[in-house]
Amino acid sequence: MKLGRSYWILWTAGAVSFAGDGIMFGALPLLAASITRDPRIVSLSEAAGNVGWLLLGLISGVMVDRWRRTSTMWIVDAVRAVLAGVFAAAVLSGLVTIPLLLVTAFLLGMLAPFFDNAASVVVIDVVAPAALERANGYNQASLLLLSNLIGPPLGAALFVLSHGLPMLLNAISFALAALLVWTVRRAAPARVRAPDRHLGRELREGLVYLWQHKLLRTLCLLLTVVNGVGAGIISILVLYVLEVLHLPAQGFGWLVAIYAVGGVAGAFLAPRLSRRFGITVNLVGAMVIGSVATIVFGLVPVFAVVAGASIMLGFGGTWWNVVSITLRQRIVPAELLGRVTAVYRMVAFCAAPVGAVGAGFLAHTTNLRTPYFALGVLQLVATAVSAPLIRREVRASAPTTAAAEAGTAS
């Protein structure tokens, strides 16, 4: 089944934006580390970018259900282009400081929930239900190829040439992505304007739906742990690369690119694995792989071994994303999907600042290997606790979910 012109234009816009994000991802930690080697402060740059979910995550879901989703995407990217451009000018001028870096990350993070929720939900507006796994798989593949595989090594290399060049390319990517989405801004339907709209009531509808759906609630709580672990992994990774693996600055980008290799494999194999195995096997298997890989980071700080663990981590993370996102898109009614997605992701993303800062302080009081071991064990325990609940609720859920558990879902 064809995915259609509108999907591919939106996919291209996302790919352009992902490329800029990847370049920034490879360069920003190096920029922070060039100013200070204190892991507490370096980890704050990761935490600052996630605070927006705490403050605006729920409200963004209401707005995504009220507004045309494509319009939300291009307007947010246009604003981000301006912010990123100002920051790039400061870096190129040699005026960047840690406070400016943190403020920029905070402001970009405040806009992220609106774009991320709209981009996740808009798939059901432009793709037939039977093609959702494939569409989500392609989305994850572009994210990993450009944001993780190509972008970070390029960003690290460009940072060596000029500290401001990666930041400038990120701003350009936001602007180009905004322009592309603008060309298909009417691909998603305009939302119905209910005369009695009330922010509190609309928020409550999303919260109640998620809380009463036991399977989604269980996955949301597990994702909270996963996001905290993931943020902790990333927040001190640049220091782990420099001081534990003793790699050059470009090594940070290499390791992220290796992670992306596993992720791309996960993106393309996830639809097949979804058909072959049930939902429980898919979700729990992905979590176990990621947990073991994280523990390896802490136990065996040898580059060849860590590279293999990075592939495992990328594979497991993307496998989980494709399966869980598609499951949520199929379960939740379209008119509630923005709000439920916002609640789901906001609850999960609340753990990201905690995980990032916690990993930084744990590394400061112990060493750079201990947080990885502790985070991996935490995720493994959470998975073991959640697995029976997931299996029970999948069996008790709707026919579509039960069929998927039996390995027959499309």
Short mmCIF file of N, CA, C and O in Angstrom, two decimals, residues 179-255:
data_model
loop_
_atom_site.label_atom_id
_atom_site.label_comp_id
_atom_site.label_asym_id
_atom_site.label_seq_id
_atom_site.Cartn_x
_atom_site.Cartn_y
_atom_site.Cartn_z
N LEU A 179 9.31 25.21 5.87
CA LEU A 179 8.85 25.50 4.51
C LEU A 179 8.22 24.28 3.85
O LEU A 179 7.17 24.37 3.20
N LEU A 180 8.81 23.12 4.02
CA LEU A 180 8.28 21.90 3.43
C LEU A 180 6.90 21.55 4.00
O LEU A 180 5.98 21.22 3.25
N VAL A 181 6.75 21.62 5.32
CA VAL A 181 5.45 21.30 5.92
C VAL A 181 4.40 22.32 5.48
O VAL A 181 3.23 21.97 5.26
N TRP A 182 4.80 23.57 5.31
CA TRP A 182 3.86 24.62 4.87
C TRP A 182 3.24 24.26 3.52
O TRP A 182 2.07 24.55 3.28
N THR A 183 4.01 23.60 2.65
CA THR A 183 3.49 23.25 1.32
C THR A 183 2.37 22.22 1.38
O THR A 183 1.59 22.10 0.43
N VAL A 184 2.29 21.45 2.46
CA VAL A 184 1.21 20.45 2.60
C VAL A 184 0.40 20.74 3.86
O VAL A 184 -0.12 19.82 4.50
N ARG A 185 0.30 22.01 4.20
CA ARG A 185 -0.34 22.38 5.47
C ARG A 185 -1.81 21.97 5.52
O ARG A 185 -2.39 21.85 6.60
N ARG A 186 -2.45 21.75 4.36
CA ARG A 186 -3.85 21.35 4.35
C ARG A 186 -4.05 19.85 4.21
O ARG A 186 -5.17 19.38 4.04
N ALA A 187 -2.94 19.09 4.28
CA ALA A 187 -3.06 17.63 4.18
C ALA A 187 -3.79 17.04 5.38
O ALA A 187 -4.51 16.05 5.26
N ALA A 188 -3.59 17.64 6.52
CA ALA A 188 -4.32 17.22 7.73
C ALA A 188 -5.60 18.04 7.83
O ALA A 188 -5.61 19.23 7.49
N PRO A 189 -6.68 17.43 8.28
CA PRO A 189 -7.96 18.16 8.35
C PRO A 189 -7.94 19.22 9.44
O PRO A 189 -7.24 19.09 10.45
N ALA A 190 -8.71 20.29 9.19
CA ALA A 190 -8.90 21.29 10.24
C ALA A 190 -9.70 20.67 11.36
O ALA A 190 -10.58 19.84 11.15
N ARG A 191 -9.37 21.03 12.59
CA ARG A 191 -10.07 20.45 13.74
C ARG A 191 -11.43 21.12 13.93
O ARG A 191 -11.60 22.31 13.63
N VAL A 192 -12.39 20.38 14.40
CA VAL A 192 -13.73 20.92 14.67
C VAL A 192 -13.67 21.81 15.90
O VAL A 192 -13.15 21.41 16.94
N ARG A 193 -14.19 23.01 15.77
CA ARG A 193 -14.15 23.97 16.88
C ARG A 193 -15.42 23.84 17.72
O ARG A 193 -16.47 24.39 17.38
N ALA A 194 -15.34 23.12 18.80
CA ALA A 194 -16.49 22.97 19.69
C ALA A 194 -16.76 24.29 20.41
O ALA A 194 -15.83 24.93 20.90
N PRO A 195 -18.00 24.72 20.47
CA PRO A 195 -18.31 26.01 21.09
C PRO A 195 -18.07 26.05 22.59
O PRO A 195 -17.90 27.11 23.17
N ASP A 196 -18.08 24.89 23.23
CA ASP A 196 -17.96 24.86 24.69
C ASP A 196 -16.58 24.34 25.12
O ASP A 196 -16.44 23.68 26.14
N ARG A 197 -15.54 24.65 24.32
CA ARG A 197 -14.21 24.16 24.67
C ARG A 197 -13.76 24.72 26.02
O ARG A 197 -13.95 25.90 26.31
N HIS A 198 -13.15 23.86 26.79
CA HIS A 198 -12.64 24.28 28.10
C HIS A 198 -11.35 23.52 28.35
O HIS A 198 -11.31 22.28 28.31
N LEU A 199 -10.27 24.25 28.61
CA LEU A 199 -8.95 23.65 28.73
C LEU A 199 -8.91 22.55 29.79
O LEU A 199 -8.42 21.44 29.54
N GLY A 200 -9.46 22.85 30.96
CA GLY A 200 -9.42 21.88 32.03
C GLY A 200 -10.18 20.61 31.70
O GLY A 200 -9.71 19.50 31.97
N ARG A 201 -11.35 20.77 31.08
CA ARG A 201 -12.16 19.60 30.74
C ARG A 201 -11.47 18.76 29.66
O ARG A 201 -11.47 17.53 29.73
N GLU A 202 -10.88 19.41 28.68
CA GLU A 202 -10.19 18.68 27.62
C GLU A 202 -8.96 17.95 28.16
O GLU A 202 -8.67 16.82 27.74
N LEU A 203 -8.24 18.59 29.05
CA LEU A 203 -7.12 17.91 29.69
C LEU A 203 -7.58 16.68 30.46
O LEU A 203 -6.96 15.61 30.39
N ARG A 204 -8.66 16.83 31.18
CA ARG A 204 -9.17 15.73 32.00
C ARG A 204 -9.59 14.55 31.13
O ARG A 204 -9.38 13.39 31.51
N GLU A 205 -10.15 14.82 29.96
CA GLU A 205 -10.55 13.73 29.07
C GLU A 205 -9.35 12.87 28.68
O GLU A 205 -9.43 11.63 28.67
N GLY A 206 -8.24 13.51 28.33
CA GLY A 206 -7.04 12.76 27.97
C GLY A 206 -6.48 11.98 29.15
O GLY A 206 -6.09 10.81 29.01
N LEU A 207 -6.45 12.62 30.31
CA LEU A 207 -5.94 11.96 31.51
C LEU A 207 -6.78 10.76 31.90
O LEU A 207 -6.25 9.68 32.21
N VAL A 208 -8.10 10.93 31.89
CA VAL A 208 -9.00 9.85 32.30
C VAL A 208 -8.90 8.67 31.34
O VAL A 208 -8.85 7.51 31.75
N TYR A 209 -8.84 8.98 30.03
CA TYR A 209 -8.77 7.89 29.06
C TYR A 209 -7.50 7.06 29.28
O TYR A 209 -7.56 5.81 29.32
N LEU A 210 -6.36 7.72 29.43
CA LEU A 210 -5.11 7.00 29.63
C LEU A 210 -5.12 6.22 30.94
O LEU A 210 -4.71 5.05 30.99
N TRP A 211 -5.60 6.83 32.00
CA TRP A 211 -5.58 6.17 33.31
C TRP A 211 -6.50 4.95 33.34
O TRP A 211 -6.18 3.94 33.94
N GLN A 212 -7.63 5.04 32.65
CA GLN A 212 -8.59 3.93 32.69
C GLN A 212 -8.20 2.80 31.74
O GLN A 212 -8.70 1.69 31.88
N HIS A 213 -7.32 3.09 30.76
CA HIS A 213 -6.88 2.04 29.85
C HIS A 213 -5.64 1.38 30.47
O HIS A 213 -4.55 1.91 30.43
N LYS A 214 -5.82 0.19 31.05
CA LYS A 214 -4.76 -0.41 31.86
C LYS A 214 -3.50 -0.72 31.06
O LYS A 214 -2.39 -0.59 31.57
N LEU A 215 -3.66 -1.14 29.80
CA LEU A 215 -2.48 -1.45 29.00
C LEU A 215 -1.66 -0.20 28.72
O LEU A 215 -0.44 -0.18 28.91
N LEU A 216 -2.33 0.87 28.26
CA LEU A 216 -1.60 2.11 27.98
C LEU A 216 -1.00 2.69 29.25
O LEU A 216 0.10 3.25 29.23
N ARG A 217 -1.72 2.57 30.37
CA ARG A 217 -1.20 3.08 31.63
C ARG A 217 0.07 2.33 32.03
O ARG A 217 1.06 2.94 32.46
N THR A 218 0.07 1.01 31.87
CA THR A 218 1.25 0.22 32.22
C THR A 218 2.43 0.59 31.33
O THR A 218 3.56 0.77 31.80
N LEU A 219 2.19 0.74 30.02
CA LEU A 219 3.27 1.11 29.10
C LEU A 219 3.78 2.51 29.39
O LEU A 219 4.98 2.79 29.26
N CYS A 220 2.89 3.40 29.78
CA CYS A 220 3.29 4.76 30.12
C CYS A 220 4.23 4.77 31.32
O CYS A 220 5.26 5.46 31.32
N LEU A 221 3.89 4.00 32.35
CA LEU A 221 4.74 3.94 33.54
C LEU A 221 6.10 3.30 33.22
O LEU A 221 7.14 3.74 33.72
N LEU A 222 6.09 2.26 32.38
CA LEU A 222 7.36 1.65 31.99
C LEU A 222 8.19 2.62 31.17
O LEU A 222 9.42 2.72 31.35
N LEU A 223 7.54 3.37 30.28
CA LEU A 223 8.27 4.34 29.47
C LEU A 223 8.87 5.45 30.33
O LEU A 223 9.89 6.04 29.98
N THR A 224 8.23 5.75 31.47
CA THR A 224 8.79 6.73 32.39
C THR A 224 10.18 6.30 32.85
O THR A 224 11.13 7.10 32.85
N VAL A 225 10.31 5.04 33.21
CA VAL A 225 11.62 4.51 33.61
C VAL A 225 12.59 4.53 32.43
O VAL A 225 13.74 4.95 32.55
N VAL A 226 12.11 4.09 31.27
CA VAL A 226 12.97 4.02 30.08
C VAL A 226 13.51 5.40 29.71
O VAL A 226 14.69 5.56 29.38
N ASN A 227 12.65 6.42 29.74
CA ASN A 227 13.10 7.77 29.39
C ASN A 227 14.09 8.32 30.39
O ASN A 227 15.04 9.02 30.03
N GLY A 228 13.87 8.03 31.68
CA GLY A 228 14.83 8.47 32.68
C GLY A 228 16.18 7.81 32.47
O GLY A 228 17.23 8.46 32.56
N VAL A 229 16.16 6.52 32.15
CA VAL A 229 17.40 5.80 31.88
C VAL A 229 18.08 6.35 30.63
O VAL A 229 19.29 6.61 30.61
N GLY A 230 17.31 6.58 29.57
CA GLY A 230 17.88 7.09 28.33
C GLY A 230 18.51 8.46 28.50
O GLY A 230 19.61 8.73 27.98
N ALA A 231 17.83 9.35 29.24
CA ALA A 231 18.39 10.68 29.48
C ALA A 231 19.66 10.59 30.31
O ALA A 231 20.62 11.35 30.08
N GLY A 232 19.69 9.67 31.28
CA GLY A 232 20.90 9.49 32.07
C GLY A 232 22.06 9.00 31.23
O GLY A 232 23.20 9.44 31.39
N ILE A 233 21.78 8.07 30.30
CA ILE A 233 22.82 7.56 29.41
C ILE A 233 23.43 8.68 28.59
O ILE A 233 24.65 8.82 28.47
N ILE A 234 22.57 9.50 28.01
CA ILE A 234 23.04 10.55 27.11
C ILE A 234 23.74 11.68 27.85
O ILE A 234 24.72 12.25 27.37
N SER A 235 23.24 12.02 29.05
CA SER A 235 23.70 13.23 29.73
C SER A 235 25.19 13.21 30.06
O SER A 235 25.83 14.26 30.11
N ILE A 236 25.76 12.03 30.29
CA ILE A 236 27.18 11.95 30.64
C ILE A 236 27.98 11.18 29.59
O ILE A 236 29.15 10.86 29.79
N LEU A 237 27.35 10.88 28.44
CA LEU A 237 28.02 10.05 27.44
C LEU A 237 29.27 10.71 26.89
O LEU A 237 30.28 10.04 26.65
N VAL A 238 29.24 12.03 26.69
CA VAL A 238 30.42 12.70 26.14
C VAL A 238 31.61 12.56 27.09
O VAL A 238 32.76 12.36 26.66
N LEU A 239 31.36 12.64 28.40
CA LEU A 239 32.45 12.48 29.36
C LEU A 239 32.88 11.01 29.44
O LEU A 239 34.08 10.73 29.62
N TYR A 240 31.94 10.09 29.33
CA TYR A 240 32.27 8.66 29.30
C TYR A 240 33.21 8.37 28.12
O TYR A 240 34.19 7.62 28.24
N VAL A 241 32.89 8.94 26.97
CA VAL A 241 33.71 8.73 25.77
C VAL A 241 35.11 9.31 25.95
O VAL A 241 36.11 8.67 25.61
N LEU A 242 35.18 10.52 26.51
CA LEU A 242 36.46 11.21 26.63
C LEU A 242 37.33 10.64 27.75
O LEU A 242 38.55 10.48 27.58
N GLU A 243 36.72 10.32 28.89
CA GLU A 243 37.51 10.00 30.08
C GLU A 243 37.55 8.52 30.45
O GLU A 243 38.46 8.09 31.17
N VAL A 244 36.57 7.72 29.97
CA VAL A 244 36.57 6.29 30.26
C VAL A 244 37.10 5.50 29.06
O VAL A 244 37.99 4.66 29.20
N LEU A 245 36.55 5.79 27.88
CA LEU A 245 37.02 5.10 26.68
C LEU A 245 38.28 5.74 26.09
O LEU A 245 38.93 5.16 25.23
N HIS A 246 38.59 6.96 26.54
CA HIS A 246 39.79 7.69 26.10
C HIS A 246 39.82 7.86 24.58
O HIS A 246 40.86 7.69 23.93
N LEU A 247 38.67 8.23 24.02
CA LEU A 247 38.56 8.51 22.60
C LEU A 247 38.70 10.01 22.36
O LEU A 247 38.49 10.82 23.29
N PRO A 248 39.02 10.44 21.14
CA PRO A 248 39.02 11.87 20.84
C PRO A 248 37.60 12.42 20.83
O PRO A 248 36.62 11.67 20.95
N ALA A 249 37.47 13.73 20.68
CA ALA A 249 36.15 14.36 20.73
C ALA A 249 35.20 13.76 19.69
O ALA A 249 34.01 13.59 19.95
N GLN A 250 35.73 13.42 18.51
CA GLN A 250 34.87 12.84 17.49
C GLN A 250 34.31 11.48 17.89
O GLN A 250 33.34 11.00 17.30
N GLY A 251 34.90 10.84 18.90
CA GLY A 251 34.43 9.53 19.35
C GLY A 251 33.00 9.55 19.85
O GLY A 251 32.30 8.53 19.76
N PHE A 252 32.57 10.68 20.38
CA PHE A 252 31.18 10.81 20.81
C PHE A 252 30.24 10.58 19.63
O PHE A 252 29.27 9.82 19.71
N GLY A 253 30.55 11.22 18.51
CA GLY A 253 29.74 11.02 17.31
C GLY A 253 29.83 9.61 16.77
O GLY A 253 28.84 9.06 16.28
N TRP A 254 31.01 9.00 16.86
CA TRP A 254 31.15 7.62 16.39
C TRP A 254 30.23 6.69 17.15
O TRP A 254 29.55 5.85 16.56
N LEU A 255 30.21 6.83 18.48
CA LEU A 255 29.42 5.93 19.30
C LEU A 255 27.92 6.11 19.05
O LEU A 255 27.17 5.13 18.98
#
